[in-house]
N, CA, C and O atoms as a DFTB+ gen file, in Angstrom:
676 C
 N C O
     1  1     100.395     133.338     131.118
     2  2     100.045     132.111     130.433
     3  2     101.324     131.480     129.890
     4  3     102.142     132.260     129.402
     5  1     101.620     130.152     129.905
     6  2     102.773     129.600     129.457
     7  2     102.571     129.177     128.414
     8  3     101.361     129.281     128.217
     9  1     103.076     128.717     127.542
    10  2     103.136     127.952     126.264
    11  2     103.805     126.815     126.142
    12  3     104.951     126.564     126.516
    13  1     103.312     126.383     125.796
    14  2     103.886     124.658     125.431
    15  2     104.156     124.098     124.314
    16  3     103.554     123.544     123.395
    17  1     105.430     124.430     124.669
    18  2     106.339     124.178     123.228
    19  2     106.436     122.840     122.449
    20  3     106.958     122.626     121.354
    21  1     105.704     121.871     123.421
    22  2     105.363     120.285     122.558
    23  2     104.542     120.115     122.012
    24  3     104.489     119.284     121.105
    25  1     103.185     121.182     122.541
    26  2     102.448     121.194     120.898
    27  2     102.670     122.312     120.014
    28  3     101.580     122.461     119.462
    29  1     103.436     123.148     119.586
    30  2     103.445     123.747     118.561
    31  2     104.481     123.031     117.675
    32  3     105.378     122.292     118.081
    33  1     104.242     123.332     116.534
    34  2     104.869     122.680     115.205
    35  2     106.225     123.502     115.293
    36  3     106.081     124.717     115.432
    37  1     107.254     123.114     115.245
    38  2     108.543     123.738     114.902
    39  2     109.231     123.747     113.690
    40  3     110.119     123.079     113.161
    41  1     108.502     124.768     113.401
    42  2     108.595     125.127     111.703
    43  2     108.800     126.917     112.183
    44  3     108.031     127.507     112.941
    45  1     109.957     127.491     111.554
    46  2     110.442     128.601     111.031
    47  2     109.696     129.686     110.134
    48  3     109.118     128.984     109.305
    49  1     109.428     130.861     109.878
    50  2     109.060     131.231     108.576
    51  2     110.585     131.238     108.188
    52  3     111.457     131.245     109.057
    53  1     110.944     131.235     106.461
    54  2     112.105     131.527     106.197
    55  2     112.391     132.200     104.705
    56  3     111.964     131.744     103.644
    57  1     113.034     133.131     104.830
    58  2     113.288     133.310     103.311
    59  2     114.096     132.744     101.856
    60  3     115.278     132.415     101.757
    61  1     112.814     132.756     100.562
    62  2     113.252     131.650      99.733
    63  2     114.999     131.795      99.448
    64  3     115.799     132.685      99.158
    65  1     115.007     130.244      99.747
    66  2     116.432     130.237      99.379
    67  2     117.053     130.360      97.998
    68  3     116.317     129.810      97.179
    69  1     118.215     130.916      97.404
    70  2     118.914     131.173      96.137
    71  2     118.652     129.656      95.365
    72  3     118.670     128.605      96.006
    73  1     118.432     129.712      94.037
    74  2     118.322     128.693      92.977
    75  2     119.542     128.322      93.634
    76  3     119.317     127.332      94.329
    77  1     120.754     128.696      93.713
    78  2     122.259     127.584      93.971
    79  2     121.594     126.845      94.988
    80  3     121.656     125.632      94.791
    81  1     121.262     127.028      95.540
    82  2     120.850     126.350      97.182
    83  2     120.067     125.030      96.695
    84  3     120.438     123.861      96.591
    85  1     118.986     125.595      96.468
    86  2     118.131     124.438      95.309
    87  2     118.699     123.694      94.928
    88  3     118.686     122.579      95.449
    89  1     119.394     123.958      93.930
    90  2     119.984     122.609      93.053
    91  2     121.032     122.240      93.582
    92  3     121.542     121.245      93.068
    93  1     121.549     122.690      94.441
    94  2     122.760     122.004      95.254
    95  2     122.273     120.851      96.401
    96  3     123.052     120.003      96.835
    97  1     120.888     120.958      96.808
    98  2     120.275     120.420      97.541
    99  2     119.931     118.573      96.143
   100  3     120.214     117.395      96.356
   101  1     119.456     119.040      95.260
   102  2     119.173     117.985      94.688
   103  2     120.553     117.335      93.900
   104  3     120.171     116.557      93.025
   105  1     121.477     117.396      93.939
   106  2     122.548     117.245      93.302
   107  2     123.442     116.227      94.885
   108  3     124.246     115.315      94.688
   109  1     123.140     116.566      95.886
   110  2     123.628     115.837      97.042
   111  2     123.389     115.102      97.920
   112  3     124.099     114.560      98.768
   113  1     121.259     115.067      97.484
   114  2     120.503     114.460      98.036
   115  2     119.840     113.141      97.011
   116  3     118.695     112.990      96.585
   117  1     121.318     112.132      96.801
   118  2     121.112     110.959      95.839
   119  2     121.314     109.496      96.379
   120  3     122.321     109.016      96.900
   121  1     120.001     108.864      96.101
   122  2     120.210     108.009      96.471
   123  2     121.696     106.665      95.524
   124  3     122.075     106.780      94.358
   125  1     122.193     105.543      96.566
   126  2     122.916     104.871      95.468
   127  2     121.635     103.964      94.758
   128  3     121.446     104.246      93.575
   129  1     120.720     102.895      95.346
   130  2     119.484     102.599      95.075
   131  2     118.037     103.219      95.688
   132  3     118.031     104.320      96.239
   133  1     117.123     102.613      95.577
   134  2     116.214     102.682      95.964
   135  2     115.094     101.802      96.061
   136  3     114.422     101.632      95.044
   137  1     114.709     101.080      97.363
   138  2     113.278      99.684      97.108
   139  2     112.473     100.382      97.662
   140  3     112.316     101.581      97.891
   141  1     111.805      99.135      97.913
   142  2     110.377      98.920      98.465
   143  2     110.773      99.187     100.119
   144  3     110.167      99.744     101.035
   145  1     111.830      98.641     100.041
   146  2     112.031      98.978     101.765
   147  2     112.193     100.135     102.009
   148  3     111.555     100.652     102.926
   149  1     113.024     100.801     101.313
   150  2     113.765     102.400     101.471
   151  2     112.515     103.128     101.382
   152  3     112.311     104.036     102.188
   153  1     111.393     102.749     100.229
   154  2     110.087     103.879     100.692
   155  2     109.335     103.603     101.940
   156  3     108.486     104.368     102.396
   157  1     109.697     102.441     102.488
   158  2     108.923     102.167     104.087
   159  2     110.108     102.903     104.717
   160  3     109.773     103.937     105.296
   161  1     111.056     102.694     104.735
   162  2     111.638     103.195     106.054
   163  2     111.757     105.177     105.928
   164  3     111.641     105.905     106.914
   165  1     111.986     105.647     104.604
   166  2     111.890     106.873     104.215
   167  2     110.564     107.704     104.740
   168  3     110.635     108.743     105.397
   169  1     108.894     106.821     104.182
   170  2     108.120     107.398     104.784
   171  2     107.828     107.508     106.253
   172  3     107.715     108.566     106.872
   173  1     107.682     105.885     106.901
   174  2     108.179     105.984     108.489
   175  2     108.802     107.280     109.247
   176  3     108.436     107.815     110.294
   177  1     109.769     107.571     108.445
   178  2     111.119     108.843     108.994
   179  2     110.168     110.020     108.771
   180  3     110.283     110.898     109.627
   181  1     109.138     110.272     107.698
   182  2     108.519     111.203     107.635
   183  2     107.168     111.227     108.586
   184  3     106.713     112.344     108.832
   185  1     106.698     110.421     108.973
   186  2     105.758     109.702     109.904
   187  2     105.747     110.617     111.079
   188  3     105.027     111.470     111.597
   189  1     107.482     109.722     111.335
   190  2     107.932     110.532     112.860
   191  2     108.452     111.499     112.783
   192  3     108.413     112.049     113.884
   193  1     108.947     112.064     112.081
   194  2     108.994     113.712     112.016
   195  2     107.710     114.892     111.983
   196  3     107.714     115.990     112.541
   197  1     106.705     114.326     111.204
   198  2     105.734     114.681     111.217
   199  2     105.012     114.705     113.016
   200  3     104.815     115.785     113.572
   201  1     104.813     113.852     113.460
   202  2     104.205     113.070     114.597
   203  2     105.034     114.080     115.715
   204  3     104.536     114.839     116.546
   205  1     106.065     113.888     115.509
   206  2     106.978     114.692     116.477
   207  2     106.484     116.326     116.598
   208  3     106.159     117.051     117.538
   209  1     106.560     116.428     115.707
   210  2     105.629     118.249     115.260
   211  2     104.322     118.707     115.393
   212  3     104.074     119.913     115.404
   213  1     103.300     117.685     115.514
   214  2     102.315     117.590     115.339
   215  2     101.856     118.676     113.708
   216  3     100.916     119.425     113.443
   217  1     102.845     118.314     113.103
   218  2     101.939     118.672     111.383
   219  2     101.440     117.716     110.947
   220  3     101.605     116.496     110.941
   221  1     100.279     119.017     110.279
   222  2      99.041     118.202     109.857
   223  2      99.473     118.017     108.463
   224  3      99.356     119.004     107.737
   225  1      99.933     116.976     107.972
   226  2     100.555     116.852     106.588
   227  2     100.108     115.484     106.070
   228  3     100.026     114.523     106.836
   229  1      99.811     115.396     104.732
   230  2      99.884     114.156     104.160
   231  2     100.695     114.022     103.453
   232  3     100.956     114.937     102.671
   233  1     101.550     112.616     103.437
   234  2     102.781     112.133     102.993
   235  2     102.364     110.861     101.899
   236  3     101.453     110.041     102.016
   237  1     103.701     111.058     100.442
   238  2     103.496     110.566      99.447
   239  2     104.409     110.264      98.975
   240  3     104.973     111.138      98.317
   241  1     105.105     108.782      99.047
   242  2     106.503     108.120      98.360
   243  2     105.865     107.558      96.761
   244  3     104.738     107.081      96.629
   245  1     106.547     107.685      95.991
   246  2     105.896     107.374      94.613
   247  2     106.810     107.218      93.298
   248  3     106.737     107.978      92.333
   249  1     107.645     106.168      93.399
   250  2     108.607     105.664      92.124
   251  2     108.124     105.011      91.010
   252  3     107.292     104.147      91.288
   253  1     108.345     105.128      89.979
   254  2     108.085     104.532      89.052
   255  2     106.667     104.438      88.461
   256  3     106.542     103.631      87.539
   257  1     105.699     105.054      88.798
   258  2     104.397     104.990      89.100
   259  2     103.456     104.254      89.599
   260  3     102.370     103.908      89.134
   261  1     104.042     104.015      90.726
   262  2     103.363     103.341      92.023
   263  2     103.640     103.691      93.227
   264  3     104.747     103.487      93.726
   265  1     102.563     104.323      93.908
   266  2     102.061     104.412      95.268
   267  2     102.940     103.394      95.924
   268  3     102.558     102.246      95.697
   269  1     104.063     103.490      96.712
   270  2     104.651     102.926      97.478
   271  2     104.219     103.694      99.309
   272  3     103.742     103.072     100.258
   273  1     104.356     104.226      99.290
   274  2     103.902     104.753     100.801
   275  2     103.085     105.699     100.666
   276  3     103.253     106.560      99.803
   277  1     101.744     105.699     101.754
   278  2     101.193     107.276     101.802
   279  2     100.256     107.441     103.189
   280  3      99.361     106.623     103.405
   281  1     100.501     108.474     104.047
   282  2     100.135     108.612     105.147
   283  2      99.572     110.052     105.204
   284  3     100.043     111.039     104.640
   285  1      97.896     109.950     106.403
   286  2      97.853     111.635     106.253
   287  2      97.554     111.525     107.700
   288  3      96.677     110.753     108.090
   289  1      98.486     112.521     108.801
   290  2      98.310     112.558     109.600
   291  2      96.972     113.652     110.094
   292  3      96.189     114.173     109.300
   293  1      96.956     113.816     111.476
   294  2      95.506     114.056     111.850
   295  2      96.198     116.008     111.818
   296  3      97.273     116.510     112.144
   297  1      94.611     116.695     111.126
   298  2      95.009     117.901     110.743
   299  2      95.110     117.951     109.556
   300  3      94.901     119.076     109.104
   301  1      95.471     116.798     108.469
   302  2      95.890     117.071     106.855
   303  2      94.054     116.747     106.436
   304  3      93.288     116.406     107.337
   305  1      93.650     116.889     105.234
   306  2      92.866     117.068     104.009
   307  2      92.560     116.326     103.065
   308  3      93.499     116.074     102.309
   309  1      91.593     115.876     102.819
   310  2      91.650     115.015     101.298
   311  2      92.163     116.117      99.717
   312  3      92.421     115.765      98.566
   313  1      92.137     117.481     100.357
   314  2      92.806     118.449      99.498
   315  2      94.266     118.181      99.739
   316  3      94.841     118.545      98.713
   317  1      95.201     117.687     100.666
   318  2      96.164     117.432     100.777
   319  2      96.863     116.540      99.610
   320  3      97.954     116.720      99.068
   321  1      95.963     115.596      99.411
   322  2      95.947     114.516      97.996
   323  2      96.146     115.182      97.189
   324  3      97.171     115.001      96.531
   325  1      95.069     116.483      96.801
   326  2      94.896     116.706      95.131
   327  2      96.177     117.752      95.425
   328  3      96.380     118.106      94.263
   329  1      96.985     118.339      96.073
   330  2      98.360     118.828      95.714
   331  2      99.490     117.552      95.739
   332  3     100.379     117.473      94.892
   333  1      99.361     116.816      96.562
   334  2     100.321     115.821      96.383
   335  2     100.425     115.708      94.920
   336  3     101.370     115.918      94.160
   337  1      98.992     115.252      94.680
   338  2      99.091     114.665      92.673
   339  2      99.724     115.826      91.725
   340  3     100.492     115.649      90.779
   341  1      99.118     117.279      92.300
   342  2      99.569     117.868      91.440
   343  2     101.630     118.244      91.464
   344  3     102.585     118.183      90.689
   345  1     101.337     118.615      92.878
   346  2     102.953     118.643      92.681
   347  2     103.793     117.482      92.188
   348  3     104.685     117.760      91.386
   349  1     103.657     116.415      92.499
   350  2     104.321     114.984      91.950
   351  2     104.756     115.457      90.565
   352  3     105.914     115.598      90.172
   353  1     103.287     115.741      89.695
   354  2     103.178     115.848      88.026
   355  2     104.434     116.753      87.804
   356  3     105.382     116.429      87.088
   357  1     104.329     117.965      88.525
   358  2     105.264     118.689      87.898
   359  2     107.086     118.341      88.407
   360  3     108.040     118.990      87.978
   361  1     107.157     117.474      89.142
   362  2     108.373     117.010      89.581
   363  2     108.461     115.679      88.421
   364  3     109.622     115.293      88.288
   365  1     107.938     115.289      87.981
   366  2     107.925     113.846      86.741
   367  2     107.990     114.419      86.056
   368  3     109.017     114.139      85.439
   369  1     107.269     115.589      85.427
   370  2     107.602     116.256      83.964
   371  2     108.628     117.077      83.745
   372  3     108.983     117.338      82.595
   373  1     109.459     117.778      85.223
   374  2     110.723     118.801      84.900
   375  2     111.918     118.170      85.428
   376  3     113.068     118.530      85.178
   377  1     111.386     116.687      86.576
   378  2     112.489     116.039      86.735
   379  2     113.722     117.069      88.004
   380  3     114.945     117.014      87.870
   381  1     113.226     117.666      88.804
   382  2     113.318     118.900      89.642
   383  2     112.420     119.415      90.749
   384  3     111.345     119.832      90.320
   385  1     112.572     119.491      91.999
   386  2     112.053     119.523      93.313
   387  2     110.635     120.741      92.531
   388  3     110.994     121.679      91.819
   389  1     109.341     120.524      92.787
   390  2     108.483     121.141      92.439
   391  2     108.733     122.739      92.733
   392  3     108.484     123.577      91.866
   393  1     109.235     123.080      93.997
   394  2     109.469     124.438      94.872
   395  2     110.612     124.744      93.937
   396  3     110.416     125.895      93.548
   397  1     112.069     124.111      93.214
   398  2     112.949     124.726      92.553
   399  2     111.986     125.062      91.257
   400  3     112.307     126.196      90.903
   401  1     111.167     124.669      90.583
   402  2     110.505     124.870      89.375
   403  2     109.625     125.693      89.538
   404  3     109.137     126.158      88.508
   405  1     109.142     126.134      90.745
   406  2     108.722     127.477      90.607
   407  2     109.158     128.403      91.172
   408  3     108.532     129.458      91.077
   409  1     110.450     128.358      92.010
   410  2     111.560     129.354      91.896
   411  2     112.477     129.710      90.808
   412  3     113.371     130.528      91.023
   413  1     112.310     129.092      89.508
   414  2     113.128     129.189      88.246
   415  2     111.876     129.806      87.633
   416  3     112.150     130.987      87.419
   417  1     110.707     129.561      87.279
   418  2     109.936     130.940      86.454
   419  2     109.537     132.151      87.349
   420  3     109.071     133.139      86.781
   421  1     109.717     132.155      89.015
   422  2     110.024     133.625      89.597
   423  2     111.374     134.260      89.404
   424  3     111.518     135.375      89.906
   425  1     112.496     133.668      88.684
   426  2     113.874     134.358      88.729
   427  2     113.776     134.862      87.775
   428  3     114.447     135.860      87.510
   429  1     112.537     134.112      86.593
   430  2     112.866     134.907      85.536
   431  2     111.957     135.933      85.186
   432  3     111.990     136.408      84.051
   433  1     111.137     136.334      86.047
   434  2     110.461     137.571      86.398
   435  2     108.697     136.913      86.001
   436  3     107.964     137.711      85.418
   437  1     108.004     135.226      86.401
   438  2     106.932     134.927      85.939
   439  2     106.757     134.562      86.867
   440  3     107.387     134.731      87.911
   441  1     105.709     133.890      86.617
   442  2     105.458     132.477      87.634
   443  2     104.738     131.303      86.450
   444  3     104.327     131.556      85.317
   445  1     104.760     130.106      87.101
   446  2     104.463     128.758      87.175
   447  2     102.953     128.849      86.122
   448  3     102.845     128.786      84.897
   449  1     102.419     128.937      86.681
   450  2     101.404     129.594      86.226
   451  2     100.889     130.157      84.885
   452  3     100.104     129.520      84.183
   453  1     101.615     132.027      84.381
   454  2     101.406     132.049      83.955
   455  2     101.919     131.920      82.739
   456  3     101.532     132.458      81.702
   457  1     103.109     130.936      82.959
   458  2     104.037     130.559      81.537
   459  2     104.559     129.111      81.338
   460  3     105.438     128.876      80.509
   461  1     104.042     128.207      82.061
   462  2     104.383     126.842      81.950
   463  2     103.517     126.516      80.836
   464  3     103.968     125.622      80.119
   465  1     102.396     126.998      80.494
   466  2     101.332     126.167      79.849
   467  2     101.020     125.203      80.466
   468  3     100.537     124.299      79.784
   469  1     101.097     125.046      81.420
   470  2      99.963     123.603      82.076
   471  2      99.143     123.698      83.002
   472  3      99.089     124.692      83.725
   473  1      98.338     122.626      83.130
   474  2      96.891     123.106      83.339
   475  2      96.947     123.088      85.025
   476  3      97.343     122.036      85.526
   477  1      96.595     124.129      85.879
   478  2      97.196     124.611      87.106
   479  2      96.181     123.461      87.995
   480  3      96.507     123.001      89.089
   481  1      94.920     123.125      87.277
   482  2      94.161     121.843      88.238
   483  2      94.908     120.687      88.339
   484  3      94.508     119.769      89.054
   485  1      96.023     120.602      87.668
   486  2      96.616     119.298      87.170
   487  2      98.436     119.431      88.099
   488  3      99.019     118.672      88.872
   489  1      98.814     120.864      87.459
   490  2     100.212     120.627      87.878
   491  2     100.121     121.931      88.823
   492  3      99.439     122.932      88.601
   493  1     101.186     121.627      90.221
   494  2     101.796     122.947      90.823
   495  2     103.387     122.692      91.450
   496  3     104.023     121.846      92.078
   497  1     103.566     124.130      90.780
   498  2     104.813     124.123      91.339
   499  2     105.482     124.845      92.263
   500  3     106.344     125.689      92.017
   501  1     105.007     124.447      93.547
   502  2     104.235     124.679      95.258
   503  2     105.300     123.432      95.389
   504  3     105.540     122.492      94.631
   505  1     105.949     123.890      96.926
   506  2     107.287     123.367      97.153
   507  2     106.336     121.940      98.041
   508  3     105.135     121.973      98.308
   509  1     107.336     120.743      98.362
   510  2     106.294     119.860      98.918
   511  2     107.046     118.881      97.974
   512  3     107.754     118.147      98.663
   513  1     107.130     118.662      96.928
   514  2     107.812     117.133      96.048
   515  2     109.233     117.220      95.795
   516  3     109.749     118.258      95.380
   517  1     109.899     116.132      96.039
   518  2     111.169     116.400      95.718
   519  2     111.274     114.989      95.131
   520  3     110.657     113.974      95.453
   521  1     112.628     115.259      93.765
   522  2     112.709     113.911      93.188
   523  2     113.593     112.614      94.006
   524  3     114.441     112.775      94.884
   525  1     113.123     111.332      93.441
   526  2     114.348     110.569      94.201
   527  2     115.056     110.220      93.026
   528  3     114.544     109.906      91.951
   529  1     116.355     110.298      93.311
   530  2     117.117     110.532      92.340
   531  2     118.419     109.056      92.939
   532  3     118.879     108.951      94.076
   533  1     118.683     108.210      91.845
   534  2     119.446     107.651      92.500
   535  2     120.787     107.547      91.077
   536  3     120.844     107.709      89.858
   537  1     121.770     107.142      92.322
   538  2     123.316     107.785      91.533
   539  2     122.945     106.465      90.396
   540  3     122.503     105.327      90.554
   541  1     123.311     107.148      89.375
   542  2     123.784     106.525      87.753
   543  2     122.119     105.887      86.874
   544  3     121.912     105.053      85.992
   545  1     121.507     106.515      87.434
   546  2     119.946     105.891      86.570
   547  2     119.147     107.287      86.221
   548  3     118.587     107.535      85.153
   549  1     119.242     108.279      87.569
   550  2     118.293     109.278      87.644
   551  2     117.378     109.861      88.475
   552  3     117.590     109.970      89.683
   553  1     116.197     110.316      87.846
   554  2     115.051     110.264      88.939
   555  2     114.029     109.587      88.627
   556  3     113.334     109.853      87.646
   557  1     113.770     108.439      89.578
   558  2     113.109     107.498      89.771
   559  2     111.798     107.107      90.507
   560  3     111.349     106.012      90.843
   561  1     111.169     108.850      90.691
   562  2     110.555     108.822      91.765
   563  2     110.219     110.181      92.377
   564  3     110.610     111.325      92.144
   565  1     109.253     109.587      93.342
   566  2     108.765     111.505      94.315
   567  2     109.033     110.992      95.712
   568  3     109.409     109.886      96.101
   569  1     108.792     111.882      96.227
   570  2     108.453     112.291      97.803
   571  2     108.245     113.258      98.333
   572  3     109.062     114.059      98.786
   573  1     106.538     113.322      98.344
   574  2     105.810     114.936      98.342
   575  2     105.452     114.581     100.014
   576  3     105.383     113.566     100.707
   577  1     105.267     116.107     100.210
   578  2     104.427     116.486     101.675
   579  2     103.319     117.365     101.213
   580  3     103.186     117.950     100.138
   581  1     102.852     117.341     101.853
   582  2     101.913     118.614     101.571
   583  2     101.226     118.401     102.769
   584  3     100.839     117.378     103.332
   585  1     101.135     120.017     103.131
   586  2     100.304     120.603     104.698
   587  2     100.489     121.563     105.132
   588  3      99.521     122.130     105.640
   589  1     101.935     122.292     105.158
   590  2     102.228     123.319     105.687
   591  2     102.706     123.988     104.469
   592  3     103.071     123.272     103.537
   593  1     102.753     125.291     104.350
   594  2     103.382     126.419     103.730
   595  2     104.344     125.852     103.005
   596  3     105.027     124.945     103.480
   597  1     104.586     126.485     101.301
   598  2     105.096     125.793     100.877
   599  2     106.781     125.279     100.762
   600  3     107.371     124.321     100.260
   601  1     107.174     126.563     101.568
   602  2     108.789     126.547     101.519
   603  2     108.954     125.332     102.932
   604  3     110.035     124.755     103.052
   605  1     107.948     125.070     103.807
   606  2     108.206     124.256     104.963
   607  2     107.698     122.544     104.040
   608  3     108.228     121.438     103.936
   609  1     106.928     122.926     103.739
   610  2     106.629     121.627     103.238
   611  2     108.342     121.222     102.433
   612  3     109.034     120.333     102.930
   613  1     108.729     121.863     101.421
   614  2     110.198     121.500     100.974
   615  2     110.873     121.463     101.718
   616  3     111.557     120.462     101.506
   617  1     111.397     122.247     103.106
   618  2     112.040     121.953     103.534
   619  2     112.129     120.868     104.840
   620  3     113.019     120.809     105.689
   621  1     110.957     120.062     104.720
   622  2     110.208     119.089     105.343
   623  2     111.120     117.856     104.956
   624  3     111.990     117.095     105.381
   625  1     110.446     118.128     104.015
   626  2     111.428     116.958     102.898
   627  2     113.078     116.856     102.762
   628  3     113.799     115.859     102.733
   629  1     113.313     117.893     102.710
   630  2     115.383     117.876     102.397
   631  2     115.791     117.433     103.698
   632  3     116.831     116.796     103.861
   633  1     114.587     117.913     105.146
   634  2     115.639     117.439     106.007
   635  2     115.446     116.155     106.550
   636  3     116.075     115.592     107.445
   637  1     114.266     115.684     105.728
   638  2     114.282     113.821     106.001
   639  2     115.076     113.256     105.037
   640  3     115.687     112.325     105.560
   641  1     115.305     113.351     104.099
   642  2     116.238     113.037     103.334
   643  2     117.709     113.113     103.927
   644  3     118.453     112.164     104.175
   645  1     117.979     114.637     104.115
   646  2     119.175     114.754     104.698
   647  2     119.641     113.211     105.674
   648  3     120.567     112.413     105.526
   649  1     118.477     113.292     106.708
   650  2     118.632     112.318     107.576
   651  2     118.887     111.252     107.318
   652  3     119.894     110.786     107.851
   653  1     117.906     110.197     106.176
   654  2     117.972     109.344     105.682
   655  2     119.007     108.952     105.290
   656  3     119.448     107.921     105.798
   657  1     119.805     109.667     104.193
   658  2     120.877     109.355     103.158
   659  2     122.150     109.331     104.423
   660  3     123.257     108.802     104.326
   661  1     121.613     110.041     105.536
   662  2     123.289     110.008     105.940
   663  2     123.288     108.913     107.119
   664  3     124.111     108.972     108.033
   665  1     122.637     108.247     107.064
   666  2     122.589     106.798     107.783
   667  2     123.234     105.656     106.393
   668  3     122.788     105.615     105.246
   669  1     124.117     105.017     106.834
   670  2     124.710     103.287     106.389
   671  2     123.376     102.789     106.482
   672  3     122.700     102.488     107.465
   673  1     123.056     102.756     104.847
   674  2     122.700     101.430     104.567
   675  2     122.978     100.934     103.630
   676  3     122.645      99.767     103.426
């Protein structure tokens, strides 16, 4: 039997990467601005990356508190939503890729869970949101996935970003 490598998703298992890694990732992944266009052309990029893979993911651009882009391709969930919302929350309240915030209460021997105090229907810190961060203002913003596993879902994200930021515009 052959396999056909154009429909399987090309996603890795991988092991969690070191907090340096993390925050070195959000420290290099800055925007100089950020519009209305940059969340069309940002989600688009996630569109076709997605599309390309066939993951079943729903996608969520979200600055300032407004829904600027959101797409759920075929395979994702209306449960896909209620992590989007939740991971977002906890990337707005720690200001930090959701997946680094709950790799910082596993380093320190917890989890997310059972020492954040917040209410786990509401917030997770399940990899999938990363902040948009632009040079000299801050973070201004999300850009969650959610669909696949949670270290793929983050690393879903860093490498559209990656992509993004290193295009002239």
């Amino acid at each position: 039997m052959t396999h056909n490598t154009e429909l399987t998703p090309k996603f890795q298992p991988e092991l969690t990467p070191p907090l340096e890694e993390l925050e070195a990732q959000e420290r290099r992944l800055v925007f100089r601005q950020f519009t209305y266009d940059d969340a069309w052309a940002l989600g688009s990029l996630l569109v076709e990356m997605a599309r390309e893979r066939q993951a079943p993911v729903a996608i969520d651009i979200h600055p300032g508190g407004q829904q600027l882009f959101h797409a759920a391709l075929p395979g994702s969930a209306p449960d896909n939503d209620a992590w989007i919302d939740r991971k977002r929350r906890v990337v707005e309240r720690y200001g930090s890729a959701s997946y680094l915030v709950g790799a910082r209460f596993r380093a320190k021997g917890s989890t997310f869970e059972e020492s954040s105090r917040l209410d786990p229907d509401e917030y997770a810190a399940h990899g999938g949101s990363f902040p948009i961060t632009v040079e000299g203002v801050g973070v201004v913003g999300t850009v969650t996935v959610s669909g696949l596993p949670q270290l793929q879902d983050h690393r879903f994200v860093v490498e559209a970003l990656e992509e993004f930021l290193s295009k002239d515009r």
